[in-house]
mmCIF file of C-alpha atoms and ligand atoms in Angstrom:
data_model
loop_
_atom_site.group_PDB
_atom_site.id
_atom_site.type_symbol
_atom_site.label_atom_id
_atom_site.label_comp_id
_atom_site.label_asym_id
_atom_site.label_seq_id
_atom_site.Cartn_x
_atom_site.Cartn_y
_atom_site.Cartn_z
ATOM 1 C CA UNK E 1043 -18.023 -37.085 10.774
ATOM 2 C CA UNK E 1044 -20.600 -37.306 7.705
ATOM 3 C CA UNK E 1045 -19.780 -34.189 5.620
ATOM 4 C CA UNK E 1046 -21.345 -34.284 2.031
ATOM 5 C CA UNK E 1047 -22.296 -32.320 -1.260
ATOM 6 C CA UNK E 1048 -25.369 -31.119 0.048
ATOM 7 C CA UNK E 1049 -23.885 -29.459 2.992
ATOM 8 C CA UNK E 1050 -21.784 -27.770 0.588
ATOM 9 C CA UNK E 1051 -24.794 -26.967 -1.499
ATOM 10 C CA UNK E 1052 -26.912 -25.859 1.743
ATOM 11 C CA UNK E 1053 -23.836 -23.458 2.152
ATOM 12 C CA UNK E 1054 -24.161 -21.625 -1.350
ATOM 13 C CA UNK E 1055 -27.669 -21.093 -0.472
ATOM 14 C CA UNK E 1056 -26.940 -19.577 3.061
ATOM 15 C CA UNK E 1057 -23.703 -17.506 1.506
ATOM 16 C CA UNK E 1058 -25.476 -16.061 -1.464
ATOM 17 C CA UNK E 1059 -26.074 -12.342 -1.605
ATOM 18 C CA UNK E 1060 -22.984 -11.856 0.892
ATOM 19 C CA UNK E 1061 -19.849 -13.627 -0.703
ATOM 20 C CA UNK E 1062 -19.237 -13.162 -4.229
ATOM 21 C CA UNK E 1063 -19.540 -16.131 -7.330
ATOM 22 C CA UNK E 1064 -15.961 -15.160 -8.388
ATOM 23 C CA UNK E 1065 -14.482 -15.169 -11.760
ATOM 24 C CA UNK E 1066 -12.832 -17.756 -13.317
ATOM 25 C CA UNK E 1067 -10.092 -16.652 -15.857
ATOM 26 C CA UNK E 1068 -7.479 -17.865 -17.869
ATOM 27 C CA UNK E 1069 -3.879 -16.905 -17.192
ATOM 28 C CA UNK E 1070 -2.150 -16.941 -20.997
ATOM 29 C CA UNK E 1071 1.388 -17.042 -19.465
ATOM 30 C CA UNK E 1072 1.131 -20.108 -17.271
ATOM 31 C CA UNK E 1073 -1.283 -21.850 -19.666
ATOM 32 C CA UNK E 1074 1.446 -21.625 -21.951
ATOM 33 C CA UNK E 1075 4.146 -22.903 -19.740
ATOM 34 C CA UNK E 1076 2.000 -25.898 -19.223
ATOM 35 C CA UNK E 1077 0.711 -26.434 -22.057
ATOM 36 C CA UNK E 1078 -2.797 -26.479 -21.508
ATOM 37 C CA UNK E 1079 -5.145 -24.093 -20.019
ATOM 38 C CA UNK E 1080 -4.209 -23.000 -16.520
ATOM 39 C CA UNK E 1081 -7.202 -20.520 -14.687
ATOM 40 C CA UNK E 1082 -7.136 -18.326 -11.961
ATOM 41 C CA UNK E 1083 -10.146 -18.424 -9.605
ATOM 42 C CA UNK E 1084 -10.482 -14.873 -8.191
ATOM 43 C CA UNK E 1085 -11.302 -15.335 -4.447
ATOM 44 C CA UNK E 1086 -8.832 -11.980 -4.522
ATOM 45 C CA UNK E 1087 -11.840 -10.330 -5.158
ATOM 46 C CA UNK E 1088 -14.199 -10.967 -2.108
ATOM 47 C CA UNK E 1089 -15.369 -7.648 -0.356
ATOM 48 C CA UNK E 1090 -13.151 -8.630 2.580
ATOM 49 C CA UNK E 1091 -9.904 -9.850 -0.156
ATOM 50 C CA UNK E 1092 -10.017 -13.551 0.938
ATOM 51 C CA UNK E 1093 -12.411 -16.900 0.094
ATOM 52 C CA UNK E 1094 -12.476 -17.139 4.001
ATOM 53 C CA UNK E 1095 -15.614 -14.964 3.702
ATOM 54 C CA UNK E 1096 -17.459 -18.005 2.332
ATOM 55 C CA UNK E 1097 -16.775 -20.304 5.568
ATOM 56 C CA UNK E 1098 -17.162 -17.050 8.034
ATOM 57 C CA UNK E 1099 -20.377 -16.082 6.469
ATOM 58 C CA UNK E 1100 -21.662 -19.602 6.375
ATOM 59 C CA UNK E 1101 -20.764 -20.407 10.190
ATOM 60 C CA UNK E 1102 -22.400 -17.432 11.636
ATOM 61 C CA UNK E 1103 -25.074 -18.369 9.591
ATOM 62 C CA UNK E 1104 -25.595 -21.866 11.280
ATOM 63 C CA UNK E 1105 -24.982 -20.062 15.045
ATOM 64 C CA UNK E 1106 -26.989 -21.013 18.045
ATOM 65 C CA UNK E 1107 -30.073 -18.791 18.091
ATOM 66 C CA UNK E 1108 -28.764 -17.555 21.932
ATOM 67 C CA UNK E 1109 -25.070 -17.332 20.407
ATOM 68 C CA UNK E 1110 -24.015 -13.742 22.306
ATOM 69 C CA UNK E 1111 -20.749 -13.313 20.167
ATOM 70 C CA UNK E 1112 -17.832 -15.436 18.033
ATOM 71 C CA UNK E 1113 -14.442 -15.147 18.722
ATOM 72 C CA UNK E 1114 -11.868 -16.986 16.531
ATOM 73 C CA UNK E 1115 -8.158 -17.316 15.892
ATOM 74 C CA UNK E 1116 -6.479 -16.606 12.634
ATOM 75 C CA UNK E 1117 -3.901 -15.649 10.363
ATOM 76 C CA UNK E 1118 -5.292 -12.586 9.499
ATOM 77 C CA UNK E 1119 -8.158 -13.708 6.845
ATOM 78 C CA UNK E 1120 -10.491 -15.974 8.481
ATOM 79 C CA UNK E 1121 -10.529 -13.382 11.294
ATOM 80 C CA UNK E 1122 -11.403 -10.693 8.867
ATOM 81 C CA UNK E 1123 -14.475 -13.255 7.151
ATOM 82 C CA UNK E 1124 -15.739 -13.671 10.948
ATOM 83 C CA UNK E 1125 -15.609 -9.943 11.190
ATOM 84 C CA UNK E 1126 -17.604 -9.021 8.201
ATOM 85 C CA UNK E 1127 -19.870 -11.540 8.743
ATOM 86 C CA UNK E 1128 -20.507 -10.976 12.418
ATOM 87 C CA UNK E 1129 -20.772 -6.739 11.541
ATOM 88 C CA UNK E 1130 -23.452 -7.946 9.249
ATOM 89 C CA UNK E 1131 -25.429 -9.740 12.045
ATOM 90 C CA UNK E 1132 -24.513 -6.918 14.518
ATOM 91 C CA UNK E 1133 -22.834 -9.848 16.452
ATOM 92 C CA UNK E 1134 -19.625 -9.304 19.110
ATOM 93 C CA UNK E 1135 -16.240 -10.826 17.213
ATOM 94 C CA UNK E 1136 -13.174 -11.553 19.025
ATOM 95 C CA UNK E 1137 -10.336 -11.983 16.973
ATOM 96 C CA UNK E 1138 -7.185 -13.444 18.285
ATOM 97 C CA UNK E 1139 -3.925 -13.728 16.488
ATOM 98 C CA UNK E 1140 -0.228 -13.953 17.017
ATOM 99 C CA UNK E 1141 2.751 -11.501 16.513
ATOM 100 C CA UNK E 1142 3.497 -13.070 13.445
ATOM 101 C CA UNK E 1143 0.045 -11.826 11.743
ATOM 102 C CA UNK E 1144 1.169 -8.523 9.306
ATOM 103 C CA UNK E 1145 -0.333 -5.150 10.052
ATOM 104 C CA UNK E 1146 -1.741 -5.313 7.378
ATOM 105 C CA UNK E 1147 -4.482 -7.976 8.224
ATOM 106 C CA UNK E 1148 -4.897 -6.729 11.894
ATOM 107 C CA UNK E 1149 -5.926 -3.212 10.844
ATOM 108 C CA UNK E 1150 -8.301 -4.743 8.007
ATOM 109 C CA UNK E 1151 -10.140 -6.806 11.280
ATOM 110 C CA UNK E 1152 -10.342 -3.683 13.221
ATOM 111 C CA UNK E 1153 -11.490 -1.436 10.441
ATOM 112 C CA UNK E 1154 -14.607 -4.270 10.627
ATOM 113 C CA UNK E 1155 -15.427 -3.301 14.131
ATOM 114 C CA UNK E 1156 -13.864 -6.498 16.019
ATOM 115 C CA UNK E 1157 -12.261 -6.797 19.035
ATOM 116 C CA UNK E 1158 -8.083 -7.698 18.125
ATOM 117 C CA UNK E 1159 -6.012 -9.750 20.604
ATOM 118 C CA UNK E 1160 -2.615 -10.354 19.684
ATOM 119 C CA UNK E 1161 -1.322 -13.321 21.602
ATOM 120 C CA UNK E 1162 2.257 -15.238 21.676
ATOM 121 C CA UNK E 1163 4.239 -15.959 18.655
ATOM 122 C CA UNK E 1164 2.134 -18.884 17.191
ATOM 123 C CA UNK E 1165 -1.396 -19.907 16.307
ATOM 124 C CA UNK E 1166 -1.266 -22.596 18.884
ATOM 125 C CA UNK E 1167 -1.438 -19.705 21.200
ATOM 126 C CA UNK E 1168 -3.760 -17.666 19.834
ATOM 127 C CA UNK E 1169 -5.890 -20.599 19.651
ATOM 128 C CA UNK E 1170 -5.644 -21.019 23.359
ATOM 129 C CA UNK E 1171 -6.616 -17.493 24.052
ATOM 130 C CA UNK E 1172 -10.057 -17.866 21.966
ATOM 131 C CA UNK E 1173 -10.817 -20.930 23.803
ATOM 132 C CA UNK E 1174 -10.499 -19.216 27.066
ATOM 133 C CA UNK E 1175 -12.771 -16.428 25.795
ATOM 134 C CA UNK E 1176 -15.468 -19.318 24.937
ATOM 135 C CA UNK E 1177 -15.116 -20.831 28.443
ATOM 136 C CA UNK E 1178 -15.279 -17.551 30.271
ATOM 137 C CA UNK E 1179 -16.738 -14.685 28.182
ATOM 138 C CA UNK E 1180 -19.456 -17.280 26.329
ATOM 139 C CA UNK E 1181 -18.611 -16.708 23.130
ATOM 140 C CA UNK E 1182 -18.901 -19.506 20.145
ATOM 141 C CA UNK E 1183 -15.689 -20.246 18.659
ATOM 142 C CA UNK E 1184 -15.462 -20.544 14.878
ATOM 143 C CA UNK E 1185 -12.740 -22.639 14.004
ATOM 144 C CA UNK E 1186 -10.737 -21.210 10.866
ATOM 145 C CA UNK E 1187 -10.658 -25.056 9.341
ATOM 146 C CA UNK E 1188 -12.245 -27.340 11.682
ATOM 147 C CA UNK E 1189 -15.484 -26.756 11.425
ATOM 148 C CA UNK E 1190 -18.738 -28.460 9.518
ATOM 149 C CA UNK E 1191 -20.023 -24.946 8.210
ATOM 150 C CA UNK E 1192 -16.768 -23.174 7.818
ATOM 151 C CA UNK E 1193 -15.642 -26.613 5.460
ATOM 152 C CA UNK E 1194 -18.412 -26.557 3.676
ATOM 153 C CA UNK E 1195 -18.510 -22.969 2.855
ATOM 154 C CA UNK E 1196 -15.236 -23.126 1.203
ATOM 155 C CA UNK E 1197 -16.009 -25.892 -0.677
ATOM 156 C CA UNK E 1198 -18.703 -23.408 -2.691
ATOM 157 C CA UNK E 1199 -15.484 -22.736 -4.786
ATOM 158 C CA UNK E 1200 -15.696 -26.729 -5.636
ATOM 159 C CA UNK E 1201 -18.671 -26.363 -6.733
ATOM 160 C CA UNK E 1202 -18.115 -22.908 -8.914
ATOM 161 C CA UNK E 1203 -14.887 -24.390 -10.498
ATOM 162 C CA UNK E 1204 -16.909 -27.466 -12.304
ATOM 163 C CA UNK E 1205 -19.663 -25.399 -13.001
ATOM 164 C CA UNK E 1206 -17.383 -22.978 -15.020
ATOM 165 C CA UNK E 1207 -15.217 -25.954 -16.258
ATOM 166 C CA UNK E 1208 -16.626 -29.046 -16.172
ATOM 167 C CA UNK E 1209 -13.424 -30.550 -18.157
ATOM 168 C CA UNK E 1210 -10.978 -29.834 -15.546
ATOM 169 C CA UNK E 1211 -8.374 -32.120 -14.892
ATOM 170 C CA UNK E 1212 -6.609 -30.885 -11.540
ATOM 171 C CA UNK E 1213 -7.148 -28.418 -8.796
ATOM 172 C CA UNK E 1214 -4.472 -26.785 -7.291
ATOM 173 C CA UNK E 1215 -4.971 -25.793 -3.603
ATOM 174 C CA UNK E 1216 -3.298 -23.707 -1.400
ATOM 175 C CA UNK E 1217 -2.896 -25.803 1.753
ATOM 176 C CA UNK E 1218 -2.611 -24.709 5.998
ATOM 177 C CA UNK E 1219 -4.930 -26.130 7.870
ATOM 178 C CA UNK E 1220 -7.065 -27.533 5.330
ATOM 179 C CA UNK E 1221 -10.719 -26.466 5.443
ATOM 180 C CA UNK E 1222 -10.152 -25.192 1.665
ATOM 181 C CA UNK E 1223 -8.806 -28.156 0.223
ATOM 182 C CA UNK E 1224 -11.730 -30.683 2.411
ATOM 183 C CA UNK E 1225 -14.365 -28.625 1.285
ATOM 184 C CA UNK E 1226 -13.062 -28.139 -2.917
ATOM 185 C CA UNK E 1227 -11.867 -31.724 -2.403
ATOM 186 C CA UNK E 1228 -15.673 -32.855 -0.812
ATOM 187 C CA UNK E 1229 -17.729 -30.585 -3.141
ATOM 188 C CA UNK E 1230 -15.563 -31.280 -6.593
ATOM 189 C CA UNK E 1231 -14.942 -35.033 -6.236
ATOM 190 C CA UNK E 1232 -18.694 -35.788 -5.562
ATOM 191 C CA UNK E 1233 -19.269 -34.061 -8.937
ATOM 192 C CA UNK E 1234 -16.675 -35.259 -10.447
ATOM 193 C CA UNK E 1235 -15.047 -38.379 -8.969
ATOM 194 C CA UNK E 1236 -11.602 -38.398 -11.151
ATOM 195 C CA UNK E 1237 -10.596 -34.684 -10.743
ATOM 196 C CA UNK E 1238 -6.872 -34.403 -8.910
ATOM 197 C CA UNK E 1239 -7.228 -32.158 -6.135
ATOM 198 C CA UNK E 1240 -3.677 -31.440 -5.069
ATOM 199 C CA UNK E 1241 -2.474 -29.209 -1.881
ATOM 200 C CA UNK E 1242 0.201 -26.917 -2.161
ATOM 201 C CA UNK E 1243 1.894 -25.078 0.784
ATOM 202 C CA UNK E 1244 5.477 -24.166 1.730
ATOM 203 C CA UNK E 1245 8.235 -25.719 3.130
ATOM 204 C CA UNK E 1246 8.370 -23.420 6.166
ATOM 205 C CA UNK E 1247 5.961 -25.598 8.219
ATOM 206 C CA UNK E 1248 3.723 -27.504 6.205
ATOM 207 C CA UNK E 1249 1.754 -28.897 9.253
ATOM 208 C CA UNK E 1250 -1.244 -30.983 7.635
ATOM 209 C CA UNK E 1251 1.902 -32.839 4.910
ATOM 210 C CA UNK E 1252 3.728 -33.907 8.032
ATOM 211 C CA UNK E 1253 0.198 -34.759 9.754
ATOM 212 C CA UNK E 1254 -0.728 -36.587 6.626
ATOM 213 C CA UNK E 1255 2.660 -38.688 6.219
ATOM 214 C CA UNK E 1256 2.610 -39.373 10.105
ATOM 215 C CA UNK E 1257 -0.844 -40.314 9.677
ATOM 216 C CA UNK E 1258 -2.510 -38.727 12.988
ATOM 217 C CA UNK E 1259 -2.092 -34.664 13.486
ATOM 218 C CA UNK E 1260 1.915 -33.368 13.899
ATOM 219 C CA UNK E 1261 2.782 -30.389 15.229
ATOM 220 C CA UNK E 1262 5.584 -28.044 13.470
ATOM 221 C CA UNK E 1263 7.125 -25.341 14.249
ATOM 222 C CA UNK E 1264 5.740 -22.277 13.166
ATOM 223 C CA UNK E 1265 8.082 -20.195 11.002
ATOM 224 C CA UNK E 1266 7.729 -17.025 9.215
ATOM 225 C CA UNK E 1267 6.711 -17.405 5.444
ATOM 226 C CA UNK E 1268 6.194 -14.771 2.337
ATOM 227 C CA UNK E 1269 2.647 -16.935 2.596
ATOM 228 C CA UNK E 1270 1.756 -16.093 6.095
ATOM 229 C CA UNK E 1271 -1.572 -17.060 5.732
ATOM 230 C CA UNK E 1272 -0.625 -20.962 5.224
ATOM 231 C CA UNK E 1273 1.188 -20.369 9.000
ATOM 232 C CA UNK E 1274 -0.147 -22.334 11.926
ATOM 233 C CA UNK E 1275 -0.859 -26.137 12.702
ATOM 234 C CA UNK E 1276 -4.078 -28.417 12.342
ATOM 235 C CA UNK E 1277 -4.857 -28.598 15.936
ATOM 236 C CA UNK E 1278 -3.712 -32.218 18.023
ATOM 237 C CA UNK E 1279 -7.724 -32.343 18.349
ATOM 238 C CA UNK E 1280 -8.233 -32.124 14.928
ATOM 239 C CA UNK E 1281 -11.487 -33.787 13.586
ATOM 240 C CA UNK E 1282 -12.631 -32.798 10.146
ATOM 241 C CA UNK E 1283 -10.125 -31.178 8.221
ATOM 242 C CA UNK E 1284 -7.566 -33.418 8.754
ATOM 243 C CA UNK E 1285 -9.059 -36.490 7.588
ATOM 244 C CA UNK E 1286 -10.739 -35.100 4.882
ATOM 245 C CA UNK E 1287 -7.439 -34.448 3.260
ATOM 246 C CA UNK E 1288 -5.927 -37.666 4.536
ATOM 247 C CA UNK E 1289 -9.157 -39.271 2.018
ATOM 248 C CA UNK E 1290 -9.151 -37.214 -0.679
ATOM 249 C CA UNK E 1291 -6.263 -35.237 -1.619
ATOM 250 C CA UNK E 1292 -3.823 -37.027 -4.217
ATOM 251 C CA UNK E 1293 -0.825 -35.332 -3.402
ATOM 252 C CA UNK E 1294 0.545 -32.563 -1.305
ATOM 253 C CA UNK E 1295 3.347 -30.408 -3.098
ATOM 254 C CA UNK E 1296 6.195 -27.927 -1.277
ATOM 255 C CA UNK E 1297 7.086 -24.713 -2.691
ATOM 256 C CA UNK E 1298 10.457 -22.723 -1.346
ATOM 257 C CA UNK E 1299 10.121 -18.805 -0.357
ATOM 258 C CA UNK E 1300 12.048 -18.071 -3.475
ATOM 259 C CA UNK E 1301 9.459 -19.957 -5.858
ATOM 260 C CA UNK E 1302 6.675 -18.011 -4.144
ATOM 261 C CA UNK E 1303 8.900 -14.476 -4.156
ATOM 262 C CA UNK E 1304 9.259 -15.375 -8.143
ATOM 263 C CA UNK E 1305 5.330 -16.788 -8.939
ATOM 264 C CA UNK E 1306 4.439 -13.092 -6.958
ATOM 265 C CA UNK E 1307 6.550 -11.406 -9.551
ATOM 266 C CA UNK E 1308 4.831 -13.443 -12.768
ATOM 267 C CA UNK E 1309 1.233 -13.075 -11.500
ATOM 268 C CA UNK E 1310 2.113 -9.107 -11.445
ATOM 269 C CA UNK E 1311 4.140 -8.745 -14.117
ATOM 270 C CA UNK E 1312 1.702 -11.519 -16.441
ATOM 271 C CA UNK E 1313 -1.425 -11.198 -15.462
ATOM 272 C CA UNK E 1314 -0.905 -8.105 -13.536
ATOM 273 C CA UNK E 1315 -2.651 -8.607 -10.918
ATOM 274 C CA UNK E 1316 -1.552 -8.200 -6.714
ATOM 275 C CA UNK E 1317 -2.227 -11.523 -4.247
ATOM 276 C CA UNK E 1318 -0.500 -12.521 -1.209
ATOM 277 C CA UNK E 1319 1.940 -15.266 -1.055
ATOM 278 C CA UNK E 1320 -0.674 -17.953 -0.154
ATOM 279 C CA UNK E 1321 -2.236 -16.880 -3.126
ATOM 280 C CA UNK E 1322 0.372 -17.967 -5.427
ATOM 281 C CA UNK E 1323 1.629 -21.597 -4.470
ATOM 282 C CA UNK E 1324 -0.135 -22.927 -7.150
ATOM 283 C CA UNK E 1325 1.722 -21.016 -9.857
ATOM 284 C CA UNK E 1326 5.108 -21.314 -7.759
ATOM 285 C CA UNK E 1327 4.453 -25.338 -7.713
ATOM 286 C CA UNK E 1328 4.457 -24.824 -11.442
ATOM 287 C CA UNK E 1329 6.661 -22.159 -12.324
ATOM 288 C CA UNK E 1330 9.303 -24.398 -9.934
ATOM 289 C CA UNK E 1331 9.102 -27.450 -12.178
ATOM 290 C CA UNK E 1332 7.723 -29.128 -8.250
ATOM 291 C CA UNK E 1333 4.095 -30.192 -9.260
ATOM 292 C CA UNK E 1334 5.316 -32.364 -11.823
ATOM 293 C CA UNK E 1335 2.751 -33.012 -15.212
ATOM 294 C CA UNK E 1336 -0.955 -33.475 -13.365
ATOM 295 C CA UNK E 1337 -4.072 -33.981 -16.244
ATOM 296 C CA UNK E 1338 -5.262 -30.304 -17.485
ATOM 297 C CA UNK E 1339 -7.066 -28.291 -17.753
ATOM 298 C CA UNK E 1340 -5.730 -26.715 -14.587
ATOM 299 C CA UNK E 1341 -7.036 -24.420 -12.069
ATOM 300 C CA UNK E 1342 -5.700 -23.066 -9.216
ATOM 301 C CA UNK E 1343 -7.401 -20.582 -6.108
ATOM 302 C CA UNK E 1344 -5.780 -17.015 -6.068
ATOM 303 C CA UNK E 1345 -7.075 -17.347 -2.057
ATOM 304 C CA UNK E 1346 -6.552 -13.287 -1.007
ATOM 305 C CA UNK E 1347 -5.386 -10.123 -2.015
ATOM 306 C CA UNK E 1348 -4.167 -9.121 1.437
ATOM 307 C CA UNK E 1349 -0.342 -9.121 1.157
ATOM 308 C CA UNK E 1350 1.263 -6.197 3.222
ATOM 309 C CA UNK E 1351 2.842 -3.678 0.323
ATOM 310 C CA UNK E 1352 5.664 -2.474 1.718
ATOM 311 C CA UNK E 1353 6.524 -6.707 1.148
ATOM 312 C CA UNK E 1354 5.032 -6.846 -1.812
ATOM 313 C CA UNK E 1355 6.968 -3.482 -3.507
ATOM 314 C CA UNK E 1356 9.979 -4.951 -2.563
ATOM 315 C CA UNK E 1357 9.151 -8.279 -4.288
ATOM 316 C CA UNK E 1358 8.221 -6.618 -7.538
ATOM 317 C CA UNK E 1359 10.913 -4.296 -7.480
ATOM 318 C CA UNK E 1360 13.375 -7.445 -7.074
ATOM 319 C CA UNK E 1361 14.947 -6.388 -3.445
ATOM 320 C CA UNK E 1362 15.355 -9.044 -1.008
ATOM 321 C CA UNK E 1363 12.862 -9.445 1.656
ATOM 322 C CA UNK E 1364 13.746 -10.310 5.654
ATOM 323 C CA UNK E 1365 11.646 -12.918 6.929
ATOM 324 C CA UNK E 1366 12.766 -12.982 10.848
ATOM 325 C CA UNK E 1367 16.209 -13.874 10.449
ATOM 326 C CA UNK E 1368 15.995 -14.939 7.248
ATOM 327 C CA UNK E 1369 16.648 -13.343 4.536
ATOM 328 C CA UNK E 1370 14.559 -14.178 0.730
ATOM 329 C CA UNK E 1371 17.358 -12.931 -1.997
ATOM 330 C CA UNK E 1372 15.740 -11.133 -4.465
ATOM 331 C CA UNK E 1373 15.985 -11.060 -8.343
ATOM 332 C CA UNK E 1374 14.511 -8.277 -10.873
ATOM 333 C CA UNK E 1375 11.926 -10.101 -12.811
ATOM 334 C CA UNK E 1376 12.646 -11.373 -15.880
ATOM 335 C CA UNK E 1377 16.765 -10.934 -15.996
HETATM 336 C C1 LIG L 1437 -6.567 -19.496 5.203
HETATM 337 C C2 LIG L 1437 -5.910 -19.279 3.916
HETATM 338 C C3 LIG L 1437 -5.428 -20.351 3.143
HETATM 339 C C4 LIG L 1437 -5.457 -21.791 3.611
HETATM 340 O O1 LIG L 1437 -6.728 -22.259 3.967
HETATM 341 P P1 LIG L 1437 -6.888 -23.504 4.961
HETATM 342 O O2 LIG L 1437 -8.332 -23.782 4.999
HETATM 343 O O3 LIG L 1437 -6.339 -23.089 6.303
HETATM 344 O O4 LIG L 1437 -6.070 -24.631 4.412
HETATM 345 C C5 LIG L 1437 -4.872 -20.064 1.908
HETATM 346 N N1 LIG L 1437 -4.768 -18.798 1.448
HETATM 347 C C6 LIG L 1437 -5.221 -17.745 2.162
HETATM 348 C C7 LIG L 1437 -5.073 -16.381 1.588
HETATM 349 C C8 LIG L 1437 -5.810 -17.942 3.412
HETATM 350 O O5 LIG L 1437 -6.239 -16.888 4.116
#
């Protein structure tokens, strides 16, 4: 493995023109609550609602010139990135995904033209299903985290983040199966060698924390979350992702379904603005008192927009929300 800045800077070049530079604002409420600036990078705004766009794009842009088709499995967003990217190239995609994926994503993927295979009640299995497509349809498989070009496409927002603020202190990431956090981690440390990059997921299965205590890849069990999109393990094969985060994040933080029901409420009801509940961990880390007092200026990666709103009504509107068997109690914002 020998993954560096100029990978990451050979992937700006290649995703340029097809994902978006995104904005990088300040969020008055939460800067307030800590006490020093605390910005919202707007990956909510990519044509396809999700940063994955930046890895998908950058992938299919690194194919094997007699690559036929990609097929992929996914939470809902990197399939969506592969998608676009592979509708753009007039490419076959494959997109395989378990039950627990929301509507909401699968109909986004089909609305791109790809092929939708919804597998079992885990990634692990949906995994297993693109693999056999590789094998026996030859298709390439783009891994949503564990890949060179995917990693370093994400890490693009690295690079964006010190460009717009060189004096950050600490980046907040939201955390699954860590091709985000290697690639902001990889691209913003080479810049800028004492910048905290910290992971954030939830409780509900936080796969690569567990991998990362253990110190070789865990699996968890998969559980339904308000932020599906941080569902899903690292892969027992695991070969990039996983120890780039093992190297270079320092510190992985938990967040409850209630503190990412409430930090949904704040970043609509504050900034106004809609995410999904991946989006929001970094604010819920901070809202919840979790994430403790890390240097500022702080930003943190509003990752998608792609949150199913029948959920996200009944989050703003205070009702409780069934997760499985579950149940998230709700609270009207503000009383
Ligand atoms: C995929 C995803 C993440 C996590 O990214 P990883 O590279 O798997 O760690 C976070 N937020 C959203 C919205 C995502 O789609």
């Amino acid at each position: 493995m020998s993954l560096s800045l100029s990978d990451v800077l050979a992937a700006r070049n290649a995703i340029a023109g097809i994902a978006t530079r995104t904005p990088l604002v300040p969020s008055p409420f939460m800067s307030k609550l800590c006490g020093d600036d605390f910005l919202l990078k707007l990956e909510t705004t990519q044509a396809v609602g999700a940063f994955k766009l930046r890895g998908a794009v950058n992938a299919l842009a690194n194919l094997p010139p007699d690559a036929t088709g990609v097929t992929c499995c996914s939470t809902g967003n990197h399939g969506r990135g592969v998608a676009f990217a592979a509708q753009a190239k007039g490419l076959r995609a494959v997109v395989c995904m378990s039950e627990l994926v929301p509507k909401a994503k699968v109909d986004g993927i089909r609305a791109l033209g790809a092929e939708v295979r919804i597998i079992g009640r885990s990634q692990d299995e949906a995994l297993a299903e693109s693999q056999r497509l590789c094998r026996e349809e030859g298709l390439t498989e783009i891994s949503p985290f564990d890949d060179p070009y995917v990693i370093a496409g994400q890490g693009t927002i690295g690079l964006e983040l010190l460009e717009d603020r060189p004096d950050l202190g600490t980046i907040l990431v939201p955390l699954s199966g860590g091709g985000l956090a290697a690639g902001v981690a990889l691209a913003a440390k080479a810049i800028k060698p004492e910048v905290r990059v910290i992971g954030i997921t939830m409780e509900n299965g936080a796969a690569m924390h567990q991998s990362i205590l253990a110190g070789h890849p865990v699996m968890v069990e998969e559980m339904p979350s308000l932020a599906d999109s941080l569902g899903g393990g690292i892969g027992m094969e695991n070969r990039l992702s996983f120890p780039i985060c093992q190297a270079l994040l320092d510190d992985v933080v938990l967040v409850s379904e209630e503190d990412i029901y409430r930090a949904m409420q704040t970043l609509y009801y504050e900034d106004r603005m809609v995410a999904e509940g991946a989006s929001v961990v970094g604010l819920a880390a901070v809202q919840s008192g979790k994430l403790g007092r890390p240097p500022g200026p702080i930003a943190t990666i509003l990752t998608g927009r792609n949150v199913d709103m029948a959920v996200f009504t009944d989050i703003i509107s205070g009702r409780d929300v069934m997760l499985g068997e579950r149940l998230v109690k709700g609270s009207t914002y503000g009383a």
